[in-house]
Coordinates of C-alpha atoms and ligand atoms in Angstrom, one line a residue:
Chain A
X4 CA -29.9 -33.6 5.3
X5 CA -26.5 -32.0 4.4
X6 CA -27.0 -32.6 0.7
X7 CA -30.5 -31.1 1.1
X8 CA -29.2 -28.0 2.7
X9 CA -26.5 -27.7 0.1
X10 CA -29.0 -27.6 -2.6
X11 CA -31.1 -25.0 -0.7
X12 CA -27.9 -23.0 -0.3
X13 CA -26.8 -23.2 -3.9
X14 CA -30.2 -22.0 -5.0
X15 CA -30.2 -19.0 -2.6
X16 CA -26.5 -18.3 -3.3
X17 CA -27.1 -18.3 -7.1
X18 CA -29.6 -15.4 -6.6
X19 CA -27.2 -13.5 -4.3
X20 CA -24.5 -14.0 -6.8
X21 CA -26.6 -12.4 -9.6
X22 CA -27.1 -9.3 -7.5
X23 CA -23.5 -9.2 -6.2
X24 CA -22.2 -9.5 -9.8
X25 CA -24.1 -6.3 -10.7
X26 CA -22.6 -4.4 -7.8
X27 CA -19.1 -5.5 -8.8
X28 CA -19.6 -4.7 -12.5
X29 CA -20.7 -1.2 -11.7
X30 CA -18.0 -0.7 -9.1
X31 CA -15.6 -2.1 -11.7
X32 CA -16.3 0.6 -14.3
X33 CA -17.1 3.5 -12.1
X34 CA -15.3 2.9 -8.8
X35 CA -18.6 3.9 -7.3
X36 CA -21.1 2.1 -5.1
X37 CA -24.7 1.9 -6.5
X38 CA -26.7 1.8 -3.2
X39 CA -30.0 1.6 -5.0
X40 CA -29.1 -1.7 -6.6
X41 CA -31.1 -3.7 -4.0
X42 CA -34.2 -1.6 -5.0
X43 CA -33.5 -2.4 -8.7
X44 CA -33.7 -6.1 -7.5
X45 CA -36.9 -5.3 -5.6
X46 CA -38.6 -3.5 -8.5
X47 CA -37.6 -6.4 -10.8
X48 CA -39.4 -8.7 -8.3
X49 CA -42.6 -6.5 -8.5
X50 CA -42.6 -6.3 -12.2
X51 CA -42.4 -10.1 -12.3
X52 CA -45.1 -10.3 -9.6
X53 CA -47.4 -8.0 -11.6
X54 CA -47.0 -10.1 -14.7
X55 CA -47.5 -13.3 -12.8
X56 CA -50.7 -11.9 -11.2
X57 CA -51.9 -11.0 -14.7
X58 CA -51.5 -14.6 -15.6
X59 CA -48.2 -14.6 -17.5
X60 CA -46.2 -17.8 -17.5
X61 CA -43.1 -17.9 -15.3
X62 CA -40.5 -17.3 -18.1
X63 CA -42.5 -14.2 -19.2
X64 CA -42.5 -12.9 -15.6
X65 CA -38.8 -13.5 -15.4
X66 CA -38.0 -11.7 -18.7
X67 CA -40.4 -8.9 -17.8
X68 CA -38.6 -8.5 -14.4
X69 CA -35.3 -8.3 -16.1
X70 CA -36.5 -5.8 -18.7
X71 CA -38.2 -3.6 -16.1
X72 CA -35.0 -3.6 -14.0
X73 CA -32.8 -2.9 -17.0
X74 CA -34.9 0.2 -17.9
X75 CA -34.7 1.3 -14.3
X76 CA -31.0 0.8 -14.3
X77 CA -30.7 3.0 -17.4
X78 CA -32.7 5.7 -15.7
X79 CA -30.7 5.5 -12.5
X80 CA -27.4 5.9 -14.5
X81 CA -28.8 8.9 -16.2
X82 CA -30.2 10.8 -13.1
X83 CA -28.0 9.5 -10.2
X84 CA -24.6 8.9 -11.7
X85 CA -23.9 10.7 -14.9
X86 CA -24.6 14.3 -13.5
X87 CA -22.2 13.7 -10.7
X88 CA -19.7 11.3 -12.2
X89 CA -16.8 13.6 -13.0
X90 CA -17.6 16.2 -10.5
X91 CA -18.0 16.2 -6.7
X92 CA -16.6 13.5 -4.5
X93 CA -17.2 9.8 -4.3
X94 CA -19.7 10.5 -1.6
X95 CA -22.1 12.3 -3.9
X96 CA -23.3 9.2 -5.8
X97 CA -23.8 7.5 -2.4
X98 CA -26.2 10.2 -1.6
X99 CA -28.0 10.3 -4.9
X100 CA -28.4 6.5 -5.0
X101 CA -29.7 6.4 -1.4
X102 CA -32.2 9.0 -2.4
X103 CA -33.2 6.9 -5.4
X104 CA -33.6 3.8 -3.2
X105 CA -35.9 5.7 -0.8
X106 CA -38.0 7.0 -3.7
X107 CA -38.3 3.5 -5.2
X108 CA -39.3 1.9 -1.9
X109 CA -42.0 4.6 -1.3
X110 CA -43.3 4.4 -4.9
X111 CA -43.8 0.7 -4.5
X112 CA -45.5 1.2 -1.1
X113 CA -47.8 3.6 -2.8
X114 CA -48.6 1.1 -5.6
X115 CA -48.8 -2.2 -3.7
X116 CA -48.8 -1.2 0.0
X117 CA -46.2 -2.0 2.6
X118 CA -47.6 -5.5 3.4
X119 CA -46.1 -8.6 1.8
X120 CA -47.8 -9.6 -1.5
X121 CA -48.0 -13.2 -2.2
X122 CA -46.2 -14.4 -5.4
X123 CA -48.6 -16.7 -7.3
X124 CA -47.6 -20.2 -7.8
X125 CA -46.6 -20.0 -11.4
X126 CA -46.1 -23.6 -12.1
X127 CA -46.8 -26.9 -10.4
X128 CA -44.1 -27.3 -7.8
X129 CA -43.4 -31.0 -7.9
X130 CA -40.7 -32.8 -5.9
X131 CA -37.9 -34.3 -7.9
X132 CA -35.6 -36.9 -6.3
X133 CA -32.0 -36.8 -7.3
X134 CA -30.5 -39.7 -5.4
X135 CA -30.6 -38.9 -1.7
X136 CA -31.8 -35.3 -2.2
X137 CA -35.3 -34.2 -3.0
X138 CA -35.6 -30.9 -4.7
X139 CA -38.6 -29.1 -6.0
X140 CA -39.1 -28.2 -9.6
X141 CA -39.0 -24.6 -8.5
X142 CA -35.6 -25.0 -6.9
X143 CA -34.3 -26.5 -10.1
X144 CA -35.6 -23.6 -12.1
X145 CA -34.1 -21.1 -9.8
X146 CA -30.7 -22.8 -9.7
X147 CA -30.7 -23.5 -13.4
X148 CA -31.6 -19.9 -14.3
X149 CA -29.0 -18.4 -12.0
X150 CA -26.3 -20.6 -13.4
X151 CA -27.4 -20.0 -17.0
X152 CA -27.4 -16.2 -16.5
X153 CA -24.0 -16.2 -14.9
X154 CA -22.6 -18.4 -17.7
X155 CA -24.1 -16.0 -20.2
X156 CA -22.6 -13.0 -18.5
X157 CA -19.2 -14.7 -18.4
X158 CA -19.5 -15.4 -22.1
X159 CA -20.5 -11.8 -22.9
X160 CA -17.6 -10.4 -20.9
X161 CA -15.0 -12.7 -22.4
X162 CA -16.1 -13.3 -26.0
X163 CA -18.0 -10.3 -27.3
X164 CA -16.8 -6.9 -28.4
X165 CA -19.2 -5.4 -25.8
X166 CA -17.6 -7.4 -23.1
X167 CA -14.1 -6.5 -24.2
X168 CA -15.1 -2.8 -24.2
X169 CA -16.5 -3.2 -20.7
X170 CA -13.4 -4.9 -19.4
X171 CA -11.1 -2.3 -21.0
X172 CA -13.2 0.5 -19.5
X173 CA -13.1 -1.2 -16.1
X174 CA -9.3 -1.4 -16.2
X175 CA -8.5 2.0 -17.7
X176 CA -11.2 4.3 -19.2
X177 CA -8.6 6.6 -20.8
X178 CA -6.8 3.8 -22.5
X179 CA -10.2 2.3 -23.5
X180 CA -11.2 5.6 -25.2
X181 CA -7.9 5.7 -27.0
X182 CA -8.7 2.2 -28.4
X183 CA -12.0 3.5 -29.8
X184 CA -14.3 2.5 -26.9
X185 CA -17.2 4.9 -26.2
X186 CA -16.7 4.8 -22.5
X187 CA -20.1 6.4 -21.7
X188 CA -21.9 3.8 -23.7
X189 CA -19.9 1.0 -22.1
X190 CA -21.0 2.4 -18.7
X191 CA -24.6 2.5 -19.8
X192 CA -24.3 -1.2 -21.0
X193 CA -23.0 -2.2 -17.6
X194 CA -26.0 -0.7 -15.8
X195 CA -28.3 -2.5 -18.2
X196 CA -26.6 -5.8 -17.7
X197 CA -26.2 -5.5 -13.9
X198 CA -29.8 -4.3 -13.5
X199 CA -31.2 -7.1 -15.7
X200 CA -29.4 -9.7 -13.6
X201 CA -30.7 -8.1 -10.4
X202 CA -34.2 -8.1 -11.8
X203 CA -33.9 -11.8 -12.6
X204 CA -32.7 -12.5 -9.1
X205 CA -35.6 -10.5 -7.7
X206 CA -38.2 -12.6 -9.6
X207 CA -36.4 -15.8 -8.7
X208 CA -36.2 -15.0 -4.9
X209 CA -39.7 -13.7 -4.9
X210 CA -40.9 -17.0 -6.3
X211 CA -38.7 -18.8 -3.7
X212 CA -39.9 -16.9 -0.6
X213 CA -43.4 -16.8 -2.1
X214 CA -43.9 -13.1 -1.1
X215 CA -42.4 -9.7 -1.7
X216 CA -42.4 -6.4 0.2
X217 CA -41.1 -3.0 -0.9
X218 CA -38.2 -3.5 1.5
X219 CA -37.3 -6.9 0.0
X220 CA -34.3 -5.3 -1.6
X221 CA -32.7 -3.8 1.6
X222 CA -31.4 -7.0 3.2
X223 CA -30.5 -8.8 -0.1
X224 CA -28.8 -5.6 -1.4
X225 CA -26.7 -5.4 1.8
X226 CA -25.9 -9.0 1.6
X227 CA -24.9 -8.8 -2.0
X228 CA -22.7 -5.8 -1.2
X229 CA -20.9 -7.8 1.4
X230 CA -20.6 -10.7 -1.1
X231 CA -18.9 -8.3 -3.5
X232 CA -16.3 -7.4 -0.9
X233 CA -15.8 -11.1 0.0
X234 CA -15.3 -11.9 -3.7
X235 CA -12.9 -9.0 -4.2
X236 CA -13.9 -5.5 -5.4
X237 CA -14.7 -5.5 -9.0
X238 CA -14.0 -9.2 -9.4
X239 CA -16.8 -10.8 -11.3
X240 CA -15.9 -14.5 -10.8
X241 CA -15.2 -13.6 -7.2
X242 CA -18.7 -12.3 -6.8
X243 CA -20.2 -15.4 -8.3
X244 CA -18.3 -17.8 -6.0
X245 CA -18.9 -15.5 -3.0
X246 CA -22.6 -15.4 -3.6
X247 CA -22.9 -19.1 -3.7
X248 CA -20.7 -19.5 -0.6
X249 CA -22.9 -17.1 1.4
X250 CA -26.0 -18.8 0.3
X251 CA -24.7 -22.2 1.4
X252 CA -23.5 -20.8 4.8
X253 CA -27.0 -19.3 5.3
X254 CA -28.8 -22.6 4.4
X255 CA -26.5 -24.6 6.6
X256 CA -27.2 -22.3 9.5
X257 CA -30.9 -22.7 8.9
X258 CA -30.5 -26.5 8.8
X259 CA -28.2 -27.0 11.7
X260 CA -28.5 -24.0 13.9
X261 CA -31.3 -21.6 14.2
X262 CA -33.3 -20.2 11.3
X263 CA -33.7 -16.8 13.0
X264 CA -29.9 -16.2 13.1
X265 CA -29.4 -17.0 9.4
X266 CA -28.4 -13.4 8.5
X267 CA -26.1 -13.2 11.5
X268 CA -24.3 -16.3 10.3
X269 CA -24.1 -15.1 6.8
X270 CA -22.7 -11.7 7.8
X271 CA -20.5 -13.3 10.5
X272 CA -18.7 -15.5 8.0
X273 CA -18.3 -12.6 5.6
X274 CA -16.8 -10.4 8.3
X275 CA -14.4 -13.2 9.3
X276 CA -13.3 -13.6 5.7
X277 CA -12.7 -9.9 5.4
X278 CA -10.7 -9.8 8.6
X279 CA -8.4 -12.6 7.3
X280 CA -8.3 -11.3 3.7
X281 CA -9.2 -7.7 3.5
X282 CA -9.1 -7.7 -0.3
X283 CA -11.6 -10.6 -0.4
X284 CA -11.1 -14.2 -1.2
X285 CA -9.8 -13.7 -4.7
X286 CA -8.3 -10.2 -4.5
X287 CA -9.6 -7.1 -6.2
X288 CA -10.2 -7.7 -9.9
X289 CA -8.3 -10.8 -10.4
X290 CA -9.6 -12.3 -13.6
X291 CA -12.2 -10.8 -15.8
X292 CA -13.1 -7.3 -14.9
Chain B
X251 CA -1.1 19.7 -51.0
X252 CA -2.5 19.8 -47.5
X253 CA -0.9 17.9 -44.7
X254 CA -2.5 14.8 -43.3
X255 CA -2.4 16.3 -39.8
X256 CA -2.4 20.1 -39.4
X257 CA -2.2 21.6 -35.9
X258 CA -2.7 25.4 -35.7
X259 CA -2.1 27.7 -32.8
X260 CA -3.0 25.1 -30.2
X261 CA -3.4 26.3 -26.6
X262 CA -3.8 23.8 -23.7
X263 CA -4.0 24.5 -20.0
X264 CA -4.2 22.4 -16.9
X265 CA -5.9 24.7 -14.5
X266 CA -3.5 27.6 -14.2
X267 CA -0.6 25.9 -15.9
X268 CA -0.3 26.8 -19.6
X269 CA 1.1 23.6 -21.1
X270 CA 1.0 24.5 -24.8
X271 CA 1.0 28.0 -26.3
X272 CA 0.4 28.7 -30.0
X273 CA 1.7 25.3 -31.2
X274 CA 1.5 24.7 -34.9
X275 CA 2.8 21.5 -36.5
X276 CA 2.2 19.5 -39.7
X277 CA 2.5 15.8 -40.3
X278 CA 2.6 15.9 -44.2
X279 CA 1.9 12.2 -44.8
X280 CA 3.7 8.8 -44.6
X281 CA 7.0 9.1 -42.7
X282 CA 8.2 10.1 -39.3
X283 CA 7.9 13.5 -37.7
X284 CA 9.8 13.8 -34.4
X285 CA 9.0 16.0 -31.4
X286 CA 11.9 16.5 -29.0
X287 CA 12.1 18.6 -25.9
X288 CA 13.1 18.5 -22.3
X289 CA 10.9 16.9 -19.6
X290 CA 7.9 19.1 -19.0
X291 CA 8.1 20.9 -22.3
X292 CA 4.6 19.8 -23.4
X293 CA 5.3 16.9 -25.7
X294 CA 2.8 14.5 -24.1
X295 CA 0.2 17.2 -23.8
X296 CA 0.4 17.8 -27.5
X297 CA -0.4 14.2 -28.2
X298 CA -3.1 14.1 -25.6
X299 CA -4.7 17.2 -27.2
X300 CA -4.6 15.6 -30.7
X301 CA -6.2 12.4 -29.4
X302 CA -8.8 14.3 -27.5
X303 CA -8.0 13.2 -23.9
X304 CA -7.3 16.8 -22.9
X305 CA -9.3 19.6 -24.3
X306 CA -7.7 22.4 -26.3
X307 CA -8.6 25.9 -25.2
X308 CA -7.9 27.4 -28.6
X309 CA -6.5 26.4 -32.0
X310 CA -7.4 23.9 -34.7
X311 CA -6.6 20.3 -35.3
X312 CA -7.4 19.0 -38.8
X313 CA -6.9 15.5 -39.9
X314 CA -7.4 14.4 -43.5
X315 CA -9.5 17.5 -44.1
X316 CA -11.7 17.2 -41.0
X317 CA -11.6 18.9 -37.7
X318 CA -10.8 16.7 -34.7
X319 CA -11.1 19.4 -32.1
X320 CA -14.2 18.8 -29.9
X321 CA -14.5 15.2 -31.0
X322 CA -14.4 12.6 -28.2
X323 CA -11.3 10.4 -28.1
X324 CA -13.1 7.3 -29.3
X325 CA -14.2 9.1 -32.5
X326 CA -10.7 10.4 -33.1
X327 CA -9.4 6.8 -32.7
X328 CA -12.0 5.6 -35.2
X329 CA -10.9 8.3 -37.6
X330 CA -7.5 6.6 -37.8
X331 CA -5.4 8.6 -35.3
X332 CA -4.0 6.1 -32.7
X333 CA -2.1 7.3 -29.7
X334 CA 0.3 5.0 -27.8
X335 CA 0.4 6.9 -24.5
X336 CA 3.4 7.5 -22.2
X337 CA 3.6 4.5 -19.9
X338 CA 2.2 2.3 -22.7
X339 CA -1.4 1.8 -21.4
X340 CA -1.3 -2.0 -21.5
X341 CA -4.4 -3.6 -20.0
X342 CA -2.7 -5.7 -17.4
X343 CA -5.6 -7.9 -16.5
X344 CA -6.1 -8.9 -20.1
X345 CA -4.0 -11.3 -22.1
X346 CA -1.6 -10.2 -24.8
X347 CA -4.0 -11.6 -27.5
X348 CA -7.0 -9.8 -25.9
X349 CA -5.0 -6.5 -25.8
X350 CA -4.2 -7.0 -29.5
X351 CA -7.7 -7.8 -30.4
X352 CA -8.9 -4.7 -28.6
X353 CA -6.6 -2.7 -30.8
X354 CA -9.0 -3.5 -33.7
X355 CA -11.9 -2.1 -31.7
X356 CA -11.6 1.3 -33.5
X357 CA -12.1 -0.4 -36.9
X358 CA -15.3 -0.7 -38.8
X359 CA -14.5 -4.2 -40.1
X360 CA -13.3 -6.3 -37.2
X361 CA -14.2 -9.6 -38.7
X362 CA -11.1 -11.6 -39.4
X363 CA -8.0 -10.4 -37.5
X364 CA -5.7 -13.3 -38.5
X365 CA -3.8 -11.3 -41.1
X366 CA -3.4 -8.3 -38.8
X367 CA -2.2 -10.5 -36.0
X368 CA 0.3 -12.2 -38.3
X369 CA 1.6 -8.8 -39.3
X370 CA 2.1 -7.7 -35.7
X371 CA 3.7 -11.0 -34.8
X372 CA 6.1 -10.6 -37.8
X373 CA 7.2 -7.3 -36.4
X374 CA 7.4 -8.5 -32.8
X375 CA 7.9 -12.3 -32.7
X376 CA 8.0 -12.2 -28.9
X377 CA 4.4 -11.2 -28.7
X378 CA 3.4 -14.4 -30.5
X379 CA 5.2 -16.5 -27.8
X380 CA 3.5 -14.5 -25.1
X381 CA 0.0 -14.3 -26.4
X382 CA -1.7 -16.2 -23.7
X383 CA 0.1 -14.3 -20.9
X384 CA -1.5 -11.4 -19.0
X385 CA -0.4 -8.0 -20.2
X386 CA 0.8 -7.1 -16.7
X387 CA 3.3 -10.0 -16.7
X388 CA 5.3 -8.6 -19.6
X389 CA 8.6 -6.8 -19.2
X390 CA 8.8 -3.1 -20.1
X391 CA 10.1 -3.8 -23.6
X392 CA 7.5 -6.4 -24.3
X393 CA 4.8 -4.0 -23.1
X394 CA 6.1 -1.4 -25.5
X395 CA 6.0 -3.9 -28.3
X396 CA 2.5 -4.8 -27.3
X397 CA 1.4 -1.2 -27.2
X398 CA 2.7 -0.6 -30.7
X399 CA 1.3 -3.9 -32.0
X400 CA -2.1 -3.1 -30.5
X401 CA -2.0 0.3 -32.2
X402 CA -1.2 -1.3 -35.5
X403 CA -4.3 -3.6 -35.1
X404 CA -6.4 -0.5 -35.6
X405 CA -4.8 0.0 -39.1
X406 CA -4.2 3.7 -38.3
X407 CA -3.3 6.4 -40.7
X408 CA -1.4 8.3 -38.1
X409 CA 0.4 6.6 -35.3
X410 CA 1.4 8.8 -32.3
X411 CA 4.1 7.3 -30.1
X412 CA 4.9 8.9 -26.7
X413 CA 8.5 8.1 -25.5
X414 CA 8.6 4.5 -26.8
X415 CA 12.2 4.2 -25.5
X416 CA 11.5 5.3 -22.0
X417 CA 12.9 3.0 -19.4
X418 CA 14.1 0.3 -21.8
X419 CA 17.4 -1.4 -22.1
X420 CA 19.5 -0.3 -25.1
X421 CA 19.0 -3.6 -26.9
X422 CA 15.2 -3.2 -26.7
X423 CA 15.4 0.4 -27.7
X424 CA 17.2 -0.7 -30.9
X425 CA 14.6 -3.3 -31.5
X426 CA 11.8 -0.8 -31.3
X427 CA 13.6 1.7 -33.3
X428 CA 14.2 -0.9 -36.0
X429 CA 10.4 -1.4 -36.4
X430 CA 9.3 2.3 -36.4
X431 CA 11.0 3.2 -39.7
X432 CA 9.8 0.0 -41.3
X433 CA 6.2 1.1 -40.5
X434 CA 6.8 4.5 -42.0
X435 CA 8.3 2.9 -45.1
X436 CA 5.1 0.8 -45.4
X437 CA 3.1 4.1 -45.7
X438 CA 2.3 5.0 -42.1
X439 CA 2.5 8.5 -40.8
X440 CA 4.2 8.5 -37.4
X441 CA 4.4 11.4 -34.9
X442 CA 7.2 10.4 -32.6
X443 CA 7.7 12.0 -29.2
X444 CA 11.1 11.3 -27.7
X445 CA 13.5 12.5 -25.0
X446 CA 16.0 10.3 -26.8
X447 CA 16.5 13.0 -29.4
X448 CA 19.4 11.3 -31.1
X449 CA 17.4 8.1 -32.0
X450 CA 14.4 10.2 -32.9
X451 CA 16.2 12.6 -35.2
X452 CA 18.1 9.7 -36.8
X453 CA 15.0 8.1 -38.2
X454 CA 12.7 11.1 -38.7
X455 CA 12.3 13.2 -41.8
X456 CA 11.3 16.3 -39.9
X457 CA 11.6 17.5 -36.4
X458 CA 10.1 20.0 -34.0
X459 CA 11.7 21.2 -30.8
X460 CA 9.4 22.1 -27.9
X461 CA 10.4 24.3 -25.0
X462 CA 8.1 25.3 -22.2
X463 CA 5.0 24.7 -24.4
X464 CA 6.2 26.5 -27.5
X465 CA 7.7 25.3 -30.8
X466 CA 11.2 27.0 -30.8
X467 CA 12.7 25.1 -33.8
X468 CA 11.4 23.2 -36.7
X469 CA 13.1 21.8 -39.7
X470 CA 14.5 18.8 -41.5
X471 CA 15.6 16.2 -38.9
X472 CA 19.1 16.1 -40.3
X473 CA 19.4 19.9 -40.1
X474 CA 18.2 19.8 -36.5
X475 CA 20.7 17.1 -35.6
X476 CA 23.5 19.2 -37.1
X477 CA 22.3 22.4 -35.3
X478 CA 24.8 23.3 -32.5
X479 CA 22.1 24.6 -30.2
X480 CA 20.1 21.4 -30.5
X481 CA 23.3 19.3 -30.1
X482 CA 24.2 21.3 -27.0
X483 CA 20.7 21.1 -25.4
X484 CA 19.4 17.7 -26.5
X485 CA 22.2 15.6 -28.0
X486 CA 24.6 15.8 -25.0
X487 CA 27.3 17.6 -27.0
X488 CA 29.5 19.9 -24.9
Ligands
ADP682 N1 -2.4 16.3 -15.6 C1 -1.7 17.4 -15.4 N2 -2.1 18.3 -14.5 C2 -1.4 19.5 -14.3 N3 -0.3 19.8 -15.0 C3 0.2 18.9 -15.9 C4 -0.5 17.7 -16.1 N4 0.2 17.0 -17.1 C5 1.2 17.7 -17.4 N5 1.2 18.9 -16.7 C6 2.2 20.0 -16.8 O1 2.2 20.4 -18.2 C7 3.5 20.7 -18.6 C8 3.8 19.8 -19.8 O2 3.8 18.4 -19.4 P1 4.0 17.2 -20.4 O3 3.1 17.5 -21.6 O4 3.8 16.0 -19.7 O5 5.5 17.4 -20.9 P2 6.5 16.3 -21.5 O6 5.7 15.2 -22.1 O7 7.2 17.1 -22.5 O8 7.4 15.9 -20.4 C9 4.4 20.4 -17.4 O9 4.6 21.7 -16.8 C10 3.6 19.5 -16.5 O10 4.0 19.7 -15.2
MG683 MG1 5.8 13.2 -21.6

């Protein structure tokens, strides 16, 4: 039972971490919150849904969701951040991104309606026993994909010139520019990466919950925002660990307490952590980014 | 023969504050040109305007026959003008090695950095010992070495140093000031900003004196060092 809930939690937490990492990357380079990031996640889910309904295999729906979300992230950077980046206060982008999130929710309502749309079963979900635990093939795919994407992100940030440019920009944009980094381009790259990861999480969680609504991104977005704080502002490894932690807490509360209080437990634990450690579990921007 | 860097009639403002007025200056080629002046005289602003991180309101900045004015900082760095800012600009959350590697970002060929790293370590052996440490964990002197080493990784044609001696113990100042002339002797053009006018004029070929945003004196470094007015104002003579 415990092992079973842990597996459920890891799978949920992996998807939260993918969204939280995006928040933290964007906060890392801009010191600004992207309040439409939950809607990027939601749109990614719908793109994946549309492809799956059209008969695409799961991997294609996943890649499509990532690509769709990446393009959306690019547009959001252009319309909601760049025009107000160097002017106005830190509140301005909060307003512009809230506006974007409302527009996106209502656009999807127009297209698909406000009711949940069932995510088609994209492959045969078979139980797999791993010792005492029984997991489904879907759970394995979700967990494996989240882990692989996070490992890939870590690799990009640590080992590639793009990743170095992003990390330098996050730490000090002026110094980065003196080193030859095109800071505007690095910021665009961050939006593309963050949004693609959110899109992947959207498709994975849609397949997990078997349905999506246009408001699918609100709760997950809020939770991922809290995960970012728990992991430490701008701290990428912190967001990864924090996401997994929150997923596990949530799954354990479903397993042992009451399923209807799962969000209360998830947020309760995060609030507790922040009361004890206001800069998050791992401090702001400890390791990479 | 035209100068490698030619600054003409440069004006820079921060809001209402006029930080530079009609500043003209040449860096002819390999060798050291020193800029001295009191705190607040506009030395850092001049370097910032050349590297593009503050805009010039008027004037021209030509480097190797092309105008740098209006180019963004990353394009200026890629053109071979590398600025080590006041305060050193070390990336504290990255290791020494990562800082050095990032120095090569401005280059077109960033394939094999082994030879460049070896050259930097030869100038500053301490960086080799510390290469796995985070930049933020270095002492002030080591950070200055890292900042200069990182700039060298770009293989610049013009190196601009802003107060490399600031806040360092005398022994470290000497270590840094041993390396700068060696770089110049290897063919690098150096624009050196210093409040430590004695050290700067001792190793430079030419010097400029800035006062409240204007060039008030310019000449051979040895002549400036012998000038009673300069001695009185900047070299601590009575
Ligand atoms: N970011 C800034 N905003 C407003 N004024 C500035 C700024 N930076 C420098 N100044 C002003 O510009 C003048 C020149 O400063 P600076 O170039 O830093 O001089 P120096 O490097 O010779 O000490 C000073 O009067 C300083 O107060
Ligand atoms: Mg200065």
